[in-house]
Coordinates of C-alpha atoms and ligand atoms in Angstrom, one line a residue:
X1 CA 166.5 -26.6 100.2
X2 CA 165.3 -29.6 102.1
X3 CA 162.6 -31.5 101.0
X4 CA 160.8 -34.7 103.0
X5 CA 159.7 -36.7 100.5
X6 CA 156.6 -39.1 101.3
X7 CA 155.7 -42.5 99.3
X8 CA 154.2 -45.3 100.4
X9 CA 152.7 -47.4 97.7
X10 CA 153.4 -48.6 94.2
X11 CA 153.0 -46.0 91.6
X12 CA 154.7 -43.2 94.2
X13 CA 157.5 -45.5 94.1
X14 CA 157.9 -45.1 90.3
X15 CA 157.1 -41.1 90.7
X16 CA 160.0 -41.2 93.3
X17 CA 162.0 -42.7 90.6
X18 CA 161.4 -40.1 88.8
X19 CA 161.9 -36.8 90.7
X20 CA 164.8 -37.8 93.4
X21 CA 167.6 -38.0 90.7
X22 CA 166.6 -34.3 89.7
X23 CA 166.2 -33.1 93.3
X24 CA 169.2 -34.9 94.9
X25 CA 171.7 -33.2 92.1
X26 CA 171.5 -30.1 94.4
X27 CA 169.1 -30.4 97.3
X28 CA 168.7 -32.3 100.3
X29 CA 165.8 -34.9 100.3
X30 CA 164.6 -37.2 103.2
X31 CA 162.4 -40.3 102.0
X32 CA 159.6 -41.3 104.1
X33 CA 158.3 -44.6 103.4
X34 CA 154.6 -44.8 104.8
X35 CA 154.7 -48.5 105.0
X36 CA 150.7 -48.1 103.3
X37 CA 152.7 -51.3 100.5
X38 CA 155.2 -53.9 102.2
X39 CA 155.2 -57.3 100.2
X40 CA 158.5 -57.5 98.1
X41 CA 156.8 -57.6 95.1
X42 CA 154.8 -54.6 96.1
X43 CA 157.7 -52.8 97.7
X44 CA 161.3 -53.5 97.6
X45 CA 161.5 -54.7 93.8
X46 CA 161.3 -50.7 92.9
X47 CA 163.6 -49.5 95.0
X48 CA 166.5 -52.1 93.9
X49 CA 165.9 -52.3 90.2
X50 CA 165.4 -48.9 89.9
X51 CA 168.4 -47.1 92.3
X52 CA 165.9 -45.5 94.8
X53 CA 167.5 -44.3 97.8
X54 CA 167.0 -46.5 101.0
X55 CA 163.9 -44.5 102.9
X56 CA 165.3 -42.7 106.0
X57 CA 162.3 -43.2 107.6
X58 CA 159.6 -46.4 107.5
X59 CA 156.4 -45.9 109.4
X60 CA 154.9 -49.1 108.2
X61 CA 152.1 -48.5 108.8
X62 CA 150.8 -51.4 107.2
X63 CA 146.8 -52.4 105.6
X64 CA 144.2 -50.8 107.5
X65 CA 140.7 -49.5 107.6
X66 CA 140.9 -46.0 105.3
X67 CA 141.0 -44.0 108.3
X68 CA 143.6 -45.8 111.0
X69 CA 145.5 -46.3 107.9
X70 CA 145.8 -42.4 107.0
X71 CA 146.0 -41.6 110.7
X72 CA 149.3 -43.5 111.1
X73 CA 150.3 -41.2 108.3
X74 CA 148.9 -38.4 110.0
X75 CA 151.3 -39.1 113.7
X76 CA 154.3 -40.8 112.1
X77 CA 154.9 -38.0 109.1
X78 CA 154.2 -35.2 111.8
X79 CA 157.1 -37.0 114.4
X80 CA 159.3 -36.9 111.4
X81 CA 158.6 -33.1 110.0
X82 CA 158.8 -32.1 113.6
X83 CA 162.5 -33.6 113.7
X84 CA 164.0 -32.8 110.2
X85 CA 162.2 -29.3 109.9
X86 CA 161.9 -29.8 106.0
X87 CA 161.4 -26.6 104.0
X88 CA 158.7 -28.5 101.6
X89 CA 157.0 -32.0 102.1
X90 CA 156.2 -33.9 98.9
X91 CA 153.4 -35.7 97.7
X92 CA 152.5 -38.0 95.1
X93 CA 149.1 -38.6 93.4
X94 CA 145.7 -39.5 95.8
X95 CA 146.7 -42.6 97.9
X96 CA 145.8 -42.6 101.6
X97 CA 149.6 -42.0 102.2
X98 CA 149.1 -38.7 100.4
X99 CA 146.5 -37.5 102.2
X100 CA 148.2 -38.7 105.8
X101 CA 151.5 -36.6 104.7
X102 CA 149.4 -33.8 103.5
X103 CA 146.8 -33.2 107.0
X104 CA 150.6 -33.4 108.5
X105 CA 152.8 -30.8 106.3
X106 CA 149.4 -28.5 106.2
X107 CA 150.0 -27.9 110.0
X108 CA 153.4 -27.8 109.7
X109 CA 155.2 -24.4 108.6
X110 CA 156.5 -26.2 105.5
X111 CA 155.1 -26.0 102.2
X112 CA 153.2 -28.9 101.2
X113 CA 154.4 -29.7 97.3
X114 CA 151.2 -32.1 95.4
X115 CA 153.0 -33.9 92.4
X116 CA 150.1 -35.0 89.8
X117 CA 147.8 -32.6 91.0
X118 CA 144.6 -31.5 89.5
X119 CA 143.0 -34.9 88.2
X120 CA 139.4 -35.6 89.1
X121 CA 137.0 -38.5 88.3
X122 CA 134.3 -36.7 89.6
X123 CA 133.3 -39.9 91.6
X124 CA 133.8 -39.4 95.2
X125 CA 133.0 -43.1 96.3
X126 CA 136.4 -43.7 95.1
X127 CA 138.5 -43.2 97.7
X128 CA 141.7 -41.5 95.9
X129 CA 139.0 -39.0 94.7
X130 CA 138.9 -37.4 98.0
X131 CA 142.4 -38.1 98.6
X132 CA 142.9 -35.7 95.7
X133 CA 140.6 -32.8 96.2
X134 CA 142.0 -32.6 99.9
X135 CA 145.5 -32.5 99.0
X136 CA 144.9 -30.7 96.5
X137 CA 143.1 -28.0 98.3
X138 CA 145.8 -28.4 101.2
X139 CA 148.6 -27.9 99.1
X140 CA 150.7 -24.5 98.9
X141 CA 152.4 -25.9 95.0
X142 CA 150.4 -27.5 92.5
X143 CA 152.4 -29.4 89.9
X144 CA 149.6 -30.5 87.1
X145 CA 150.4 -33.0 84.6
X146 CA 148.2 -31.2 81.7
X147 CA 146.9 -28.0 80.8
X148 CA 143.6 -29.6 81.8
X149 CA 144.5 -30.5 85.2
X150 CA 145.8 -26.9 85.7
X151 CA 142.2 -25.9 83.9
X152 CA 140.5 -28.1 87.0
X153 CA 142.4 -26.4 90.1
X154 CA 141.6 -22.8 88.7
X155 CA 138.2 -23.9 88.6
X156 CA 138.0 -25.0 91.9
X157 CA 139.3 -21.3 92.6
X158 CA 142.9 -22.3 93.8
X159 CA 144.8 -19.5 92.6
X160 CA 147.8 -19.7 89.6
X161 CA 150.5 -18.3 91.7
X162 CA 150.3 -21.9 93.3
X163 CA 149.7 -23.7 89.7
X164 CA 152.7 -25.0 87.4
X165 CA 151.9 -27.2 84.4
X166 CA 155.4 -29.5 84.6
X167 CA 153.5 -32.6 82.4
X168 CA 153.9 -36.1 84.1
X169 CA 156.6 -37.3 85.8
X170 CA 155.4 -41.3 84.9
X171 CA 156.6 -39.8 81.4
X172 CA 159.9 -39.3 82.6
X173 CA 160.2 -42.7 84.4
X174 CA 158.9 -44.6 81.2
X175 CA 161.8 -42.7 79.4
X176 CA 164.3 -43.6 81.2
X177 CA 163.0 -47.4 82.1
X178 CA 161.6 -48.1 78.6
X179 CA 165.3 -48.8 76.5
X180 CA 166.9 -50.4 79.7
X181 CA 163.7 -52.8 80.1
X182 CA 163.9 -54.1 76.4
X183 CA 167.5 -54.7 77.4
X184 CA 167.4 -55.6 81.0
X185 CA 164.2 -57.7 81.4
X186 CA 163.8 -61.6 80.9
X187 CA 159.7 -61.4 81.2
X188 CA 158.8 -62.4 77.8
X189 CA 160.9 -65.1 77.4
X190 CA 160.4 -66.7 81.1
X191 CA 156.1 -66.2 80.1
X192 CA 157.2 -67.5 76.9
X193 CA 155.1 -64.3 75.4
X194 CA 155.0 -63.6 71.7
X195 CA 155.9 -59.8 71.3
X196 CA 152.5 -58.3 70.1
X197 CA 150.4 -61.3 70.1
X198 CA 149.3 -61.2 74.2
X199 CA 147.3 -59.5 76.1
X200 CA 148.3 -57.5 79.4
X201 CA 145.9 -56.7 82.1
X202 CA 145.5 -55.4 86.1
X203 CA 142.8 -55.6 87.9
X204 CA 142.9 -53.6 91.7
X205 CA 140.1 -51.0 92.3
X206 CA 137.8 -52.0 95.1
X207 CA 134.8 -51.2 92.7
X208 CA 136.1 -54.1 90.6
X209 CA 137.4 -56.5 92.8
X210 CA 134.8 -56.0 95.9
X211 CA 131.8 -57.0 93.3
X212 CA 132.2 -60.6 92.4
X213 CA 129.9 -59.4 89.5
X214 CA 131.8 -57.4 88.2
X215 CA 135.4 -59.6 88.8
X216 CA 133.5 -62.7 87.2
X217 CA 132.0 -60.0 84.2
X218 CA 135.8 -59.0 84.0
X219 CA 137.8 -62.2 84.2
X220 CA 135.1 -63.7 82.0
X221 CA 135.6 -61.5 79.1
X222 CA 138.8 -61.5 79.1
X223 CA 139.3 -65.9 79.1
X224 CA 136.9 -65.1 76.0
X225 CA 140.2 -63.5 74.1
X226 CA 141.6 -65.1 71.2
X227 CA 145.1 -63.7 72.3
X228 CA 146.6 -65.1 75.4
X229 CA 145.8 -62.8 78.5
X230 CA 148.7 -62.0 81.2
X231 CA 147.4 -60.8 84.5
X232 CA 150.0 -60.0 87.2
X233 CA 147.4 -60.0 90.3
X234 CA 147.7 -57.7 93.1
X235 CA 147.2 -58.6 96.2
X236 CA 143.9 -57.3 97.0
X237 CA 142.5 -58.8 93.8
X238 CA 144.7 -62.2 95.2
X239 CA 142.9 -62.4 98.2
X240 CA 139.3 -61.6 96.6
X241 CA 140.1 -64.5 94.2
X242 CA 141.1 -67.0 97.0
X243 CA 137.9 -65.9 98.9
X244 CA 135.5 -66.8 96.1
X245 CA 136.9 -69.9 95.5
X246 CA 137.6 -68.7 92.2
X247 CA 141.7 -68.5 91.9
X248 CA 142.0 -72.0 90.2
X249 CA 139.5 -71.8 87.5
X250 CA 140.7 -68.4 86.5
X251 CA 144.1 -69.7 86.6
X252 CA 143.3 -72.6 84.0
X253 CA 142.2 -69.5 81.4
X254 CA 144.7 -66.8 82.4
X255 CA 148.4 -66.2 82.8
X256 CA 147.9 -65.6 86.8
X257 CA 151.6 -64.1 88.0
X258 CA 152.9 -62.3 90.9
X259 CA 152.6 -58.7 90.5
X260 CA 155.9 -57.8 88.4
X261 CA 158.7 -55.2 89.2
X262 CA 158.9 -52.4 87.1
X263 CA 161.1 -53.1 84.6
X264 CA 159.5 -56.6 83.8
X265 CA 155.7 -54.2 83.5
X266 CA 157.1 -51.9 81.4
X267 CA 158.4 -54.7 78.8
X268 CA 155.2 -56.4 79.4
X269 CA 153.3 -53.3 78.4
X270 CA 155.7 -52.2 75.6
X271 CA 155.3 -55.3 73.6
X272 CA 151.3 -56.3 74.8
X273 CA 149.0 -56.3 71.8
X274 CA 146.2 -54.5 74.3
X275 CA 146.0 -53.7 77.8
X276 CA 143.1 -54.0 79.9
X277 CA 143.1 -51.9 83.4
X278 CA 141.1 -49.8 86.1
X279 CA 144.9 -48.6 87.2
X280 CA 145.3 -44.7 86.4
X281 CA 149.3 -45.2 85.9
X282 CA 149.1 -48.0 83.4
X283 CA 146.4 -45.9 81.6
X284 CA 149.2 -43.1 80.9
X285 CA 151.7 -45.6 80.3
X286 CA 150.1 -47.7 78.0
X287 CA 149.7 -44.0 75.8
X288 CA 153.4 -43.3 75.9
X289 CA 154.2 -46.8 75.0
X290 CA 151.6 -47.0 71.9
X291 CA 149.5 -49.9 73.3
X292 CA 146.0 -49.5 73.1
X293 CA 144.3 -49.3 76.3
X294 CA 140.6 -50.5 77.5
X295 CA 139.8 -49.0 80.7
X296 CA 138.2 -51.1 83.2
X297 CA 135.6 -48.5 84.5
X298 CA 132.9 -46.1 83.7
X299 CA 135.1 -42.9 84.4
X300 CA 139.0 -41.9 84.1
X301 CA 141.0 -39.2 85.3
X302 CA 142.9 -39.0 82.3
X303 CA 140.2 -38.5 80.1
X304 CA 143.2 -36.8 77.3
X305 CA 143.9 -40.2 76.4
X306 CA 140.3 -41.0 75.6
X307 CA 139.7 -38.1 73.7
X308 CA 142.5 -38.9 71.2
X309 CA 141.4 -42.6 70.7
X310 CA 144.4 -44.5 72.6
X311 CA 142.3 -45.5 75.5
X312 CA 138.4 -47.1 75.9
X313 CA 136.4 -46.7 78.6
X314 CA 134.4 -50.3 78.8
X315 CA 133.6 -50.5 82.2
X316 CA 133.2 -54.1 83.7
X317 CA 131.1 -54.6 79.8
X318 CA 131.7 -58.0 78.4
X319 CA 130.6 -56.9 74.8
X320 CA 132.8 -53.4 75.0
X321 CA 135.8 -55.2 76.3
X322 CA 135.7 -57.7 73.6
X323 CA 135.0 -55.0 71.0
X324 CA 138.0 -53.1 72.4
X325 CA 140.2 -56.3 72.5
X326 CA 139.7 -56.4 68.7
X327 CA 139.9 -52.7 67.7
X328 CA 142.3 -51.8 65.5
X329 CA 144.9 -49.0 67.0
X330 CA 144.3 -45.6 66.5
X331 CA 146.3 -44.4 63.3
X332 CA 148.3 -41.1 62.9
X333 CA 150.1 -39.0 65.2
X334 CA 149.4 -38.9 68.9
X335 CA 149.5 -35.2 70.5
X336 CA 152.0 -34.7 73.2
X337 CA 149.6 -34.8 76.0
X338 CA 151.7 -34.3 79.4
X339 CA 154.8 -32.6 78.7
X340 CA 158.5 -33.7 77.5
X341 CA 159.6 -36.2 79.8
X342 CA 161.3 -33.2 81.7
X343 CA 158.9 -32.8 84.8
X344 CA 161.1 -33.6 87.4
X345 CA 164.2 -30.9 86.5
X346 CA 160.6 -28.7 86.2
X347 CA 159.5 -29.5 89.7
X348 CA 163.0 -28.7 91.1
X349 CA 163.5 -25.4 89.1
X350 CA 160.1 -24.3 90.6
X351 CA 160.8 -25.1 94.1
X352 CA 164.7 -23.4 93.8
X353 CA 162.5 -20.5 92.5
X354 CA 160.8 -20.2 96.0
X355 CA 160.0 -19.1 98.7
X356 CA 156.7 -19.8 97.8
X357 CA 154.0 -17.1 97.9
X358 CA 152.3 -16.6 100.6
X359 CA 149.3 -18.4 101.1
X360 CA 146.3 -17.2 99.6
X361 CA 142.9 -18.1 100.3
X362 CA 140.8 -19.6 97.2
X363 CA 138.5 -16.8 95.2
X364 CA 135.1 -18.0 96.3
X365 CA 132.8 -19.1 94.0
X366 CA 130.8 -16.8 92.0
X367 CA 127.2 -16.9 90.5
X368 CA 127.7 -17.4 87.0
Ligands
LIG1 C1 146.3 -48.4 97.0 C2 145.7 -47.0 96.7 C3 145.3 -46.9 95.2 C4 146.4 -47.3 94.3 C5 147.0 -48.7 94.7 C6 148.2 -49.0 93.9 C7 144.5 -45.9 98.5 C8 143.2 -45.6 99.1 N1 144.5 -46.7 97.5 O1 145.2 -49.3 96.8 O2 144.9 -45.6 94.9 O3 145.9 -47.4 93.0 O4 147.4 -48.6 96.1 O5 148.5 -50.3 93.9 O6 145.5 -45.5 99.1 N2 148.2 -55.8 100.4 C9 149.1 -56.8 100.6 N3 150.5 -56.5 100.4 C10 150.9 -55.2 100.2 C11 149.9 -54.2 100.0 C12 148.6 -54.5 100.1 O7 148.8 -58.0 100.8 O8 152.1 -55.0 100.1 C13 146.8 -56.2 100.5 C14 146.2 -56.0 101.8 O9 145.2 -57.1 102.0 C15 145.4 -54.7 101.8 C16 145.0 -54.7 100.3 O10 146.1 -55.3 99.6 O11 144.3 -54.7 102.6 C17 144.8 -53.3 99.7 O12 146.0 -52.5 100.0 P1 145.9 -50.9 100.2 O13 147.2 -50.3 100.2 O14 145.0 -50.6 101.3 O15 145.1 -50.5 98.9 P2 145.3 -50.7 97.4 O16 144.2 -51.5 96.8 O17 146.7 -51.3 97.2
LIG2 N1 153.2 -51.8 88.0 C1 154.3 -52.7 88.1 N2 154.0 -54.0 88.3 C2 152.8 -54.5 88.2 C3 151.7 -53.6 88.0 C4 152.0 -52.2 87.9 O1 155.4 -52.2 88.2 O2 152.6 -55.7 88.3 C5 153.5 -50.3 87.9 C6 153.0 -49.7 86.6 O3 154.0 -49.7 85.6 C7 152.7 -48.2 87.1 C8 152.4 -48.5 88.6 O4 152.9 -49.7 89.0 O5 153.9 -47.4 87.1 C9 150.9 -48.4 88.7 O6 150.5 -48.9 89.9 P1 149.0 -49.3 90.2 O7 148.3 -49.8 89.0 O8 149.1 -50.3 91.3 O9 148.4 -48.0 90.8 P2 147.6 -46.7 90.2 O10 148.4 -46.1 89.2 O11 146.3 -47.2 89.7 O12 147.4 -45.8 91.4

């Protein structure tokens, strides 16, 4: 089997982590790297620390407007399907990079494989909501995280012969990161960080760092916190900072940093008292590493994690984020939520299973 693998910014990098050991054992894989995520920090730092093959291809395409930037997917991951005939192209969760590789694998005769499938926020002004729903809808395999996700795609009327329940392959990176992080990384020590006694947070949706309102509402609350607050910024939020004048002030209240490698996040997240976040990676993470997480907007996609108390939807709410900065940590066993650490070697075994039926057309949707 041959399989064109397509990443282009930073969680897919850590998905990619996950699922090229498993595929490479026995398969062939070609990595695409969009280009959609360039700086070091951003970029590179994933694929040295963590072994990730050197892309054969890089598009870079680059920061753009939504639609040029998915476009450039579109003609660059078409040039290279064209040449290396894949018999599956891979995606990873709802970037603009997904949806560029999957409008060019759906007119292609390979099967277009969606990794993290099936996870809505039900709020289509975010941009990786629609990301989603097309792939998703595109796709010919539908690897969901949870029960629930599968739960979401049969609902939508995509049929089960294309959906397998694998649980999440950000499980199986966290596994195999988490031991070699405690031992590998320096972070705590060069932030001079007391395990337990700091406070991690990320700040990168548009919705949040577009409205100074809600930034200033954000950044405010969390100055207020009696624990010291760590915020490696990304770039978007950099910039948004810079432009309001605001980056210097901020900096006098908060540990401002470069955004971290892997390795580094992981320890940070592993020993942070409480993370704050509108990322839906670190939302997951921060449940399979037992650190209570306050979720920096209205709605989630992993709404398991709410449900069993180890995460807090508080929106941009001064009050609820310093109520949830407080909280004590949920007590008692956490369920098992998305699998065994095991998707990857799941992934594979269903794709060695193919070929893949054929496709069928979504049941339409009846009157109830
Ligand atoms: C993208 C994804 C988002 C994901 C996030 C992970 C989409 C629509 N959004 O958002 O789902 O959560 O990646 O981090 O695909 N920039 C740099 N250097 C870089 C990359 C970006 O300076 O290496 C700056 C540029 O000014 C750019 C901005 O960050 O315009 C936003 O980057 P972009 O990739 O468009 O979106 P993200 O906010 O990173
Ligand atoms: N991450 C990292 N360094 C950072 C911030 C995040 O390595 O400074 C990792 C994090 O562990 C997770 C992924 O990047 O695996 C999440 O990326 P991000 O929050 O940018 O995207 P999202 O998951 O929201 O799409």
């Amino acid at each position: 089997m041959k399989v064109l693998s397509v990443v282009g910014a930073r969680p897919q990098f850590v998905k990619e982590f996950a699922v090229t050991r498993a595929l490479r054992d026995d398969h062939e894989e070609v990595l695409l790297h969009t280009g959609q995520h360039y700086d070091a920090e951003m970029s590179a730092v994933f694929f040295d620390e963590l072994g990730i093959p050197e892309p054969d291809y890089q598009l870079g395409v680059g920061s753009d407007t939504h639609g040029r930037q998915t476009a450039d997917c579109v003609v660059g991951i078409e040039e290279v399907i064209e040449a290396e005939e894949p018999d599956a192209v891979l995606v990873y969760g709802d970037t603009n990079s997904t949806l560029g590789a999957a409008i060019a694998a759906s007119k292609s005769s390979a099967d277009l494989v969606h990794v993290e499938s099936g996870l809505r926020s039900y709020n289509r002004e975010m941009p990786e909501e629609v990301n989603r729903v097309l792939t998703d809808h595109a796709a010919d395999v539908l690897f969901a995280p949870s029960e629930r996700a599968a739960e979401t795609l049969q609902g939508e009327g995509l049929p089960d012969e294309r959906i397998h329940v694998v649980g999440d392959v950000q499980y199986d990176a966290i596994l195999a990161a988490r031991e070699h992080a405690r031992d590998a990384s320096t972070i705590l020590d060069d932030l001079a960080l007391p395990p337990g006694e700091f406070v991690l947070a990320t700040v990168h949706r548009p919705r949040n760092t577009d409205d100074p309102d809600r930034l200033t509402a954000i950044l405010d609350a969390l100055a207020d916190a009696e624990r010291e607050v760590v915020v490696p910024v990304h770039p978007r939020t950099e910039q948004r900072l810079q432009d309001l004048g605001l980056r210097s002030e901020y900096a006098a209240e908060l540990r401002l940093v470069d955004p971290v490698g892997y390795l580094d996040f992981v320890r940070l997240l592993d020993a942070a008292a409480r993370v704050a976040t509108d990322s839906g990676g670190v939302q997951k993470e921060a449940f399979f590493l037992d650190t209570f997480c306050l979720t920096l907007r209205e709605e989630t996609e992993w709404v398991e994690t709410v449900e069993c108390g180890w995460n807090a939807l508080v929106d941009a709410d001064p009050d609820r984020i310093a109520t949830g900065l407080t909280a004590p940590k949920p007590d008692g066993s956490k369920p098992s939520l998305y699998g065994d650490g095991t998707a990857a070697t799941r992934i594979v075994d269903v794709l060695e299973d193919g070929p893949t039926p054929e496709r069928v057309e979504p049941s339409p949707i009846r009157d109830q």
